[in-house]
Amino acid sequence: MKRVLITIFTLISIHAASQTEADIRKHYNEVNEQIKESIELGFEGPLYQNQLVINKNGRSWPAVGNYSDTVNFWYNDPPDHLPAIERNPKNVLVKVNLSRVASGFRMIEEYLYKDGKLLFYYSFQAEEGKKWETRAWFNNKGIMIRSSVKADDRDLTSKELLTTEFKDFKPKPLTILAEAKKFQDLFIKSM
């Protein structure tokens, strides 16, 4: 009986400490509203924005053709305002938006953070008339709690993601988390 109670209390505390999809969706909507406000209000908006642009004029790149890459970092406080001892500078980053165009290929990615942890990842890719969307939700422990993949506006099942045709589109949590960390590091280095 004692073991059962300990197990129940452990599961309840784990559940209470972890993010839910509804919490993540709420945070996502709040951050997007802050981004919208910041764009409309300019320097009086609630978030700061840094933008990294590669090939701003979209000129042709060798062996690629038209190419451009834009990364928008949205953050709520300059990371160097407080000493690093008092604050992890990565914690101020709330969202990264990436846009890439290379010849006939188009990609959009979003990384949503809270307190330095990735909560949500979104990817849209289009090429040669085909399009793919990937969404991945993470709890505050860095564990993927849900994912969804669409190919040409059709939700793919877990079984379909194991087939040769779609296996490359199955979300890889470790890869997503590693990319999210790279963007956090790039953000800090850009300051």
PDB file of C-alpha atoms in Angstrom:
ATOM      1  CA  MET A   1       0.000   0.000   0.000  1.00  0.00           C
ATOM      2  CA  LYS A   2       2.835   2.353   0.870  1.00  0.00           C
ATOM      3  CA  ARG A   3       4.485   1.766  -2.535  1.00  0.00           C
ATOM      4  CA  VAL A   4       1.206   2.471  -4.325  1.00  0.00           C
ATOM      5  CA  LEU A   5       0.793   5.787  -2.484  1.00  0.00           C
ATOM      6  CA  ILE A   6       4.390   6.795  -3.214  1.00  0.00           C
ATOM      7  CA  THR A   7       3.892   5.971  -6.898  1.00  0.00           C
ATOM      8  CA  ILE A   8       0.655   7.965  -7.067  1.00  0.00           C
ATOM      9  CA  PHE A   9       2.192  11.009  -5.361  1.00  0.00           C
ATOM     10  CA  THR A  10       5.246  10.798  -7.640  1.00  0.00           C
ATOM     11  CA  LEU A  11       3.065  10.696 -10.751  1.00  0.00           C
ATOM     12  CA  ILE A  12       0.945  13.594  -9.505  1.00  0.00           C
ATOM     13  CA  SER A  13       4.027  15.721  -8.769  1.00  0.00           C
ATOM     14  CA  ILE A  14       5.578  14.909 -12.163  1.00  0.00           C
ATOM     15  CA  HIS A  15       2.338  15.820 -13.898  1.00  0.00           C
ATOM     16  CA  ALA A  16       1.990  19.054 -11.912  1.00  0.00           C
ATOM     17  CA  ALA A  17       5.573  20.087 -12.719  1.00  0.00           C
ATOM     18  CA  SER A  18       5.371  19.392 -16.430  1.00  0.00           C
ATOM     19  CA  GLN A  19       3.993  21.630 -19.129  1.00  0.00           C
ATOM     20  CA  THR A  20       0.757  20.629 -20.794  1.00  0.00           C
ATOM     21  CA  GLU A  21      -0.122  21.241 -24.392  1.00  0.00           C
ATOM     22  CA  ALA A  22      -2.733  23.806 -23.283  1.00  0.00           C
ATOM     23  CA  ASP A  23      -0.092  25.684 -21.233  1.00  0.00           C
ATOM     24  CA  ILE A  24       2.252  25.704 -24.214  1.00  0.00           C
ATOM     25  CA  ARG A  25      -0.486  26.896 -26.575  1.00  0.00           C
ATOM     26  CA  LYS A  26      -1.355  29.716 -24.126  1.00  0.00           C
ATOM     27  CA  HIS A  27       2.302  30.791 -23.901  1.00  0.00           C
ATOM     28  CA  TYR A  28       2.606  30.603 -27.714  1.00  0.00           C
ATOM     29  CA  ASN A  29      -0.414  32.875 -28.162  1.00  0.00           C
ATOM     30  CA  GLU A  30       0.863  35.323 -25.520  1.00  0.00           C
ATOM     31  CA  VAL A  31       4.298  35.549 -27.146  1.00  0.00           C
ATOM     32  CA  ASN A  32       2.782  36.005 -30.622  1.00  0.00           C
ATOM     33  CA  GLU A  33       0.588  38.800 -29.243  1.00  0.00           C
ATOM     34  CA  GLN A  34       3.678  40.447 -27.729  1.00  0.00           C
ATOM     35  CA  ILE A  35       5.489  40.149 -31.075  1.00  0.00           C
ATOM     36  CA  LYS A  36       2.526  41.727 -32.866  1.00  0.00           C
ATOM     37  CA  GLU A  37       2.446  44.557 -30.292  1.00  0.00           C
ATOM     38  CA  SER A  38       6.193  45.070 -30.598  1.00  0.00           C
ATOM     39  CA  ILE A  39       5.966  45.369 -34.377  1.00  0.00           C
ATOM     40  CA  GLU A  40       3.060  47.821 -34.121  1.00  0.00           C
ATOM     41  CA  LEU A  41       4.494  49.925 -31.265  1.00  0.00           C
ATOM     42  CA  GLY A  42       8.151  49.806 -32.261  1.00  0.00           C
ATOM     43  CA  PHE A  43      10.496  50.802 -29.446  1.00  0.00           C
ATOM     44  CA  GLU A  44       7.629  50.901 -26.919  1.00  0.00           C
ATOM     45  CA  GLY A  45       6.622  47.272 -27.508  1.00  0.00           C
ATOM     46  CA  PRO A  46       7.014  44.550 -24.861  1.00  0.00           C
ATOM     47  CA  LEU A  47       9.725  42.560 -26.712  1.00  0.00           C
ATOM     48  CA  TYR A  48      13.074  43.329 -28.268  1.00  0.00           C
ATOM     49  CA  GLN A  49      14.027  41.951 -31.674  1.00  0.00           C
ATOM     50  CA  ASN A  50      17.369  41.137 -33.232  1.00  0.00           C
ATOM     51  CA  GLN A  51      17.432  40.066 -36.848  1.00  0.00           C
ATOM     52  CA  LEU A  52      20.167  38.165 -38.625  1.00  0.00           C
ATOM     53  CA  VAL A  53      19.916  38.317 -42.414  1.00  0.00           C
ATOM     54  CA  ILE A  54      22.054  36.317 -44.823  1.00  0.00           C
ATOM     55  CA  ASN A  55      22.091  37.428 -48.465  1.00  0.00           C
ATOM     56  CA  LYS A  56      19.723  40.334 -47.833  1.00  0.00           C
ATOM     57  CA  ASN A  57      19.353  41.205 -51.514  1.00  0.00           C
ATOM     58  CA  GLY A  58      18.548  37.615 -52.463  1.00  0.00           C
ATOM     59  CA  ARG A  59      21.237  37.441 -55.113  1.00  0.00           C
ATOM     60  CA  SER A  60      22.029  34.155 -56.745  1.00  0.00           C
ATOM     61  CA  TRP A  61      24.419  31.899 -54.833  1.00  0.00           C
ATOM     62  CA  PRO A  62      26.707  29.439 -56.634  1.00  0.00           C
ATOM     63  CA  ALA A  63      25.089  26.016 -57.136  1.00  0.00           C
ATOM     64  CA  VAL A  64      21.952  27.161 -55.262  1.00  0.00           C
ATOM     65  CA  GLY A  65      20.320  29.963 -57.220  1.00  0.00           C
ATOM     66  CA  ASN A  66      18.182  32.423 -55.294  1.00  0.00           C
ATOM     67  CA  TYR A  67      18.991  32.210 -51.615  1.00  0.00           C
ATOM     68  CA  SER A  68      18.101  34.151 -48.489  1.00  0.00           C
ATOM     69  CA  ASP A  69      18.022  33.313 -44.806  1.00  0.00           C
ATOM     70  CA  THR A  70      16.494  35.434 -42.036  1.00  0.00           C
ATOM     71  CA  VAL A  71      16.472  34.696 -38.307  1.00  0.00           C
ATOM     72  CA  ASN A  72      14.425  36.821 -35.895  1.00  0.00           C
ATOM     73  CA  PHE A  73      15.251  36.601 -32.197  1.00  0.00           C
ATOM     74  CA  TRP A  74      12.495  37.865 -29.877  1.00  0.00           C
ATOM     75  CA  TYR A  75      13.444  38.491 -26.258  1.00  0.00           C
ATOM     76  CA  ASN A  76      12.023  40.263 -23.229  1.00  0.00           C
ATOM     77  CA  ASP A  77      15.160  41.788 -21.681  1.00  0.00           C
ATOM     78  CA  PRO A  78      18.716  42.437 -22.885  1.00  0.00           C
ATOM     79  CA  PRO A  79      20.697  39.462 -21.562  1.00  0.00           C
ATOM     80  CA  ASP A  80      23.585  41.644 -20.415  1.00  0.00           C
ATOM     81  CA  HIS A  81      21.514  43.881 -18.093  1.00  0.00           C
ATOM     82  CA  LEU A  82      22.094  41.643 -15.079  1.00  0.00           C
ATOM     83  CA  PRO A  83      25.267  39.784 -14.133  1.00  0.00           C
ATOM     84  CA  ALA A  84      25.378  36.193 -15.364  1.00  0.00           C
ATOM     85  CA  ILE A  85      25.476  35.024 -11.737  1.00  0.00           C
ATOM     86  CA  GLU A  86      21.988  36.430 -11.203  1.00  0.00           C
ATOM     87  CA  ARG A  87      20.458  35.438 -14.505  1.00  0.00           C
ATOM     88  CA  ASN A  88      20.958  32.906 -17.262  1.00  0.00           C
ATOM     89  CA  PRO A  89      21.102  35.095 -20.390  1.00  0.00           C
ATOM     90  CA  LYS A  90      19.379  32.373 -22.444  1.00  0.00           C
ATOM     91  CA  ASN A  91      16.247  32.766 -20.298  1.00  0.00           C
ATOM     92  CA  VAL A  92      15.311  36.094 -21.924  1.00  0.00           C
ATOM     93  CA  LEU A  93      14.888  34.522 -25.383  1.00  0.00           C
ATOM     94  CA  VAL A  94      11.197  33.707 -25.957  1.00  0.00           C
ATOM     95  CA  LYS A  95      10.984  32.914 -29.663  1.00  0.00           C
ATOM     96  CA  VAL A  96      13.080  32.380 -32.769  1.00  0.00           C
ATOM     97  CA  ASN A  97      11.540  32.677 -36.244  1.00  0.00           C
ATOM     98  CA  LEU A  98      13.569  31.400 -39.183  1.00  0.00           C
ATOM     99  CA  SER A  99      12.752  31.912 -42.858  1.00  0.00           C
ATOM    100  CA  ARG A 100      14.813  30.382 -45.677  1.00  0.00           C
ATOM    101  CA  VAL A 101      14.416  30.416 -49.445  1.00  0.00           C
ATOM    102  CA  ALA A 102      16.736  28.483 -51.760  1.00  0.00           C
ATOM    103  CA  SER A 103      15.682  28.210 -55.408  1.00  0.00           C
ATOM    104  CA  GLY A 104      12.392  26.268 -55.330  1.00  0.00           C
ATOM    105  CA  PHE A 105      12.694  25.373 -51.646  1.00  0.00           C
ATOM    106  CA  ARG A 106      10.997  27.353 -48.866  1.00  0.00           C
ATOM    107  CA  MET A 107      11.261  26.757 -45.123  1.00  0.00           C
ATOM    108  CA  ILE A 108       9.849  28.429 -42.033  1.00  0.00           C
ATOM    109  CA  GLU A 109      10.748  27.342 -38.494  1.00  0.00           C
ATOM    110  CA  GLU A 110       9.683  28.549 -35.058  1.00  0.00           C
ATOM    111  CA  TYR A 111      11.245  27.763 -31.696  1.00  0.00           C
ATOM    112  CA  LEU A 112       9.268  28.803 -28.602  1.00  0.00           C
ATOM    113  CA  TYR A 113      11.102  29.046 -25.279  1.00  0.00           C
ATOM    114  CA  LYS A 114      10.183  29.677 -21.679  1.00  0.00           C
ATOM    115  CA  ASP A 115      12.786  30.126 -18.944  1.00  0.00           C
ATOM    116  CA  GLY A 116      15.517  28.904 -21.290  1.00  0.00           C
ATOM    117  CA  LYS A 117      13.716  25.676 -22.233  1.00  0.00           C
ATOM    118  CA  LEU A 118      12.245  24.773 -25.612  1.00  0.00           C
ATOM    119  CA  LEU A 119       8.483  24.234 -25.378  1.00  0.00           C
ATOM    120  CA  PHE A 120       7.344  24.144 -28.997  1.00  0.00           C
ATOM    121  CA  TYR A 121       8.833  23.635 -32.442  1.00  0.00           C
ATOM    122  CA  TYR A 122       7.134  24.263 -35.777  1.00  0.00           C
ATOM    123  CA  SER A 123       8.479  23.647 -39.276  1.00  0.00           C
ATOM    124  CA  PHE A 124       6.930  24.270 -42.688  1.00  0.00           C
ATOM    125  CA  GLN A 125       8.748  23.146 -45.832  1.00  0.00           C
ATOM    126  CA  ALA A 126       7.656  23.417 -49.449  1.00  0.00           C
ATOM    127  CA  GLU A 127       9.407  22.170 -52.550  1.00  0.00           C
ATOM    128  CA  GLU A 128       8.297  21.131 -56.029  1.00  0.00           C
ATOM    129  CA  GLY A 129       4.595  21.371 -55.212  1.00  0.00           C
ATOM    130  CA  LYS A 130       4.902  19.296 -52.027  1.00  0.00           C
ATOM    131  CA  LYS A 131       4.613  20.668 -48.503  1.00  0.00           C
ATOM    132  CA  TRP A 132       5.291  19.319 -45.013  1.00  0.00           C
ATOM    133  CA  GLU A 133       4.453  20.643 -41.569  1.00  0.00           C
ATOM    134  CA  THR A 134       5.907  19.395 -38.316  1.00  0.00           C
ATOM    135  CA  ARG A 135       4.915  20.365 -34.792  1.00  0.00           C
ATOM    136  CA  ALA A 136       6.541  19.135 -31.588  1.00  0.00           C
ATOM    137  CA  TRP A 137       5.584  19.972 -28.003  1.00  0.00           C
ATOM    138  CA  PHE A 138       8.083  19.575 -25.154  1.00  0.00           C
ATOM    139  CA  ASN A 139       7.574  19.589 -21.413  1.00  0.00           C
ATOM    140  CA  ASN A 140       9.840  21.644 -19.159  1.00  0.00           C
ATOM    141  CA  LYS A 141      12.099  18.595 -18.732  1.00  0.00           C
ATOM    142  CA  GLY A 142      12.949  18.566 -22.464  1.00  0.00           C
ATOM    143  CA  ILE A 143      10.840  15.509 -23.262  1.00  0.00           C
ATOM    144  CA  MET A 144       8.662  15.565 -26.376  1.00  0.00           C
ATOM    145  CA  ILE A 145       5.089  15.092 -25.168  1.00  0.00           C
ATOM    146  CA  ARG A 146       3.380  15.220 -28.553  1.00  0.00           C
ATOM    147  CA  SER A 147       4.137  15.655 -32.226  1.00  0.00           C
ATOM    148  CA  SER A 148       2.238  15.902 -35.464  1.00  0.00           C
ATOM    149  CA  VAL A 149       3.323  15.748 -39.083  1.00  0.00           C
ATOM    150  CA  LYS A 150       1.337  16.737 -42.146  1.00  0.00           C
ATOM    151  CA  ALA A 151       2.231  15.989 -45.750  1.00  0.00           C
ATOM    152  CA  ASP A 152       0.243  18.011 -48.277  1.00  0.00           C
ATOM    153  CA  ASP A 153      -2.325  18.963 -45.586  1.00  0.00           C
ATOM    154  CA  ARG A 154      -2.888  15.330 -44.547  1.00  0.00           C
ATOM    155  CA  ASP A 155      -2.051  14.194 -41.001  1.00  0.00           C
ATOM    156  CA  LEU A 156       0.376  11.285 -41.060  1.00  0.00           C
ATOM    157  CA  THR A 157      -0.064   8.373 -38.664  1.00  0.00           C
ATOM    158  CA  SER A 158       2.726   6.838 -36.588  1.00  0.00           C
ATOM    159  CA  LYS A 159       2.647   3.849 -38.903  1.00  0.00           C
ATOM    160  CA  GLU A 160       3.052   6.042 -42.013  1.00  0.00           C
ATOM    161  CA  LEU A 161       6.050   7.798 -40.434  1.00  0.00           C
ATOM    162  CA  LEU A 162       7.821   4.427 -40.380  1.00  0.00           C
ATOM    163  CA  THR A 163       7.495   3.950 -44.160  1.00  0.00           C
ATOM    164  CA  THR A 164      10.328   4.738 -46.556  1.00  0.00           C
ATOM    165  CA  GLU A 165       8.305   7.569 -48.086  1.00  0.00           C
ATOM    166  CA  PHE A 166       7.824   9.512 -44.834  1.00  0.00           C
ATOM    167  CA  LYS A 167      10.445   8.286 -42.334  1.00  0.00           C
ATOM    168  CA  ASP A 168      12.641  11.361 -42.905  1.00  0.00           C
ATOM    169  CA  PHE A 169       9.803  13.587 -41.647  1.00  0.00           C
ATOM    170  CA  LYS A 170       9.373  11.851 -38.299  1.00  0.00           C
ATOM    171  CA  PRO A 171      10.315  14.404 -35.595  1.00  0.00           C
ATOM    172  CA  LYS A 172      13.655  13.686 -33.960  1.00  0.00           C
ATOM    173  CA  PRO A 173      13.488  15.256 -30.476  1.00  0.00           C
ATOM    174  CA  LEU A 174      17.254  15.262 -29.855  1.00  0.00           C
ATOM    175  CA  THR A 175      17.911  16.994 -33.182  1.00  0.00           C
ATOM    176  CA  ILE A 176      15.200  19.596 -32.531  1.00  0.00           C
ATOM    177  CA  LEU A 177      16.544  20.290 -29.030  1.00  0.00           C
ATOM    178  CA  ALA A 178      20.114  20.564 -30.379  1.00  0.00           C
ATOM    179  CA  GLU A 179      19.014  23.085 -33.034  1.00  0.00           C
ATOM    180  CA  ALA A 180      17.073  25.055 -30.410  1.00  0.00           C
ATOM    181  CA  LYS A 181      20.225  25.223 -28.279  1.00  0.00           C
ATOM    182  CA  LYS A 182      22.280  26.390 -31.289  1.00  0.00           C
ATOM    183  CA  PHE A 183      19.859  29.275 -31.769  1.00  0.00           C
ATOM    184  CA  GLN A 184      20.116  30.175 -28.067  1.00  0.00           C
ATOM    185  CA  ASP A 185      23.916  30.179 -28.362  1.00  0.00           C
ATOM    186  CA  LEU A 186      23.789  32.250 -31.567  1.00  0.00           C
ATOM    187  CA  PHE A 187      21.477  34.723 -29.834  1.00  0.00           C
ATOM    188  CA  ILE A 188      23.921  35.146 -26.928  1.00  0.00           C
ATOM    189  CA  LYS A 189      26.900  35.486 -29.298  1.00  0.00           C
ATOM    190  CA  SER A 190      25.058  38.125 -31.325  1.00  0.00           C
ATOM    191  CA  MET A 191      24.638  40.378 -28.284  1.00  0.00           C
TER     192      MET A 191
END
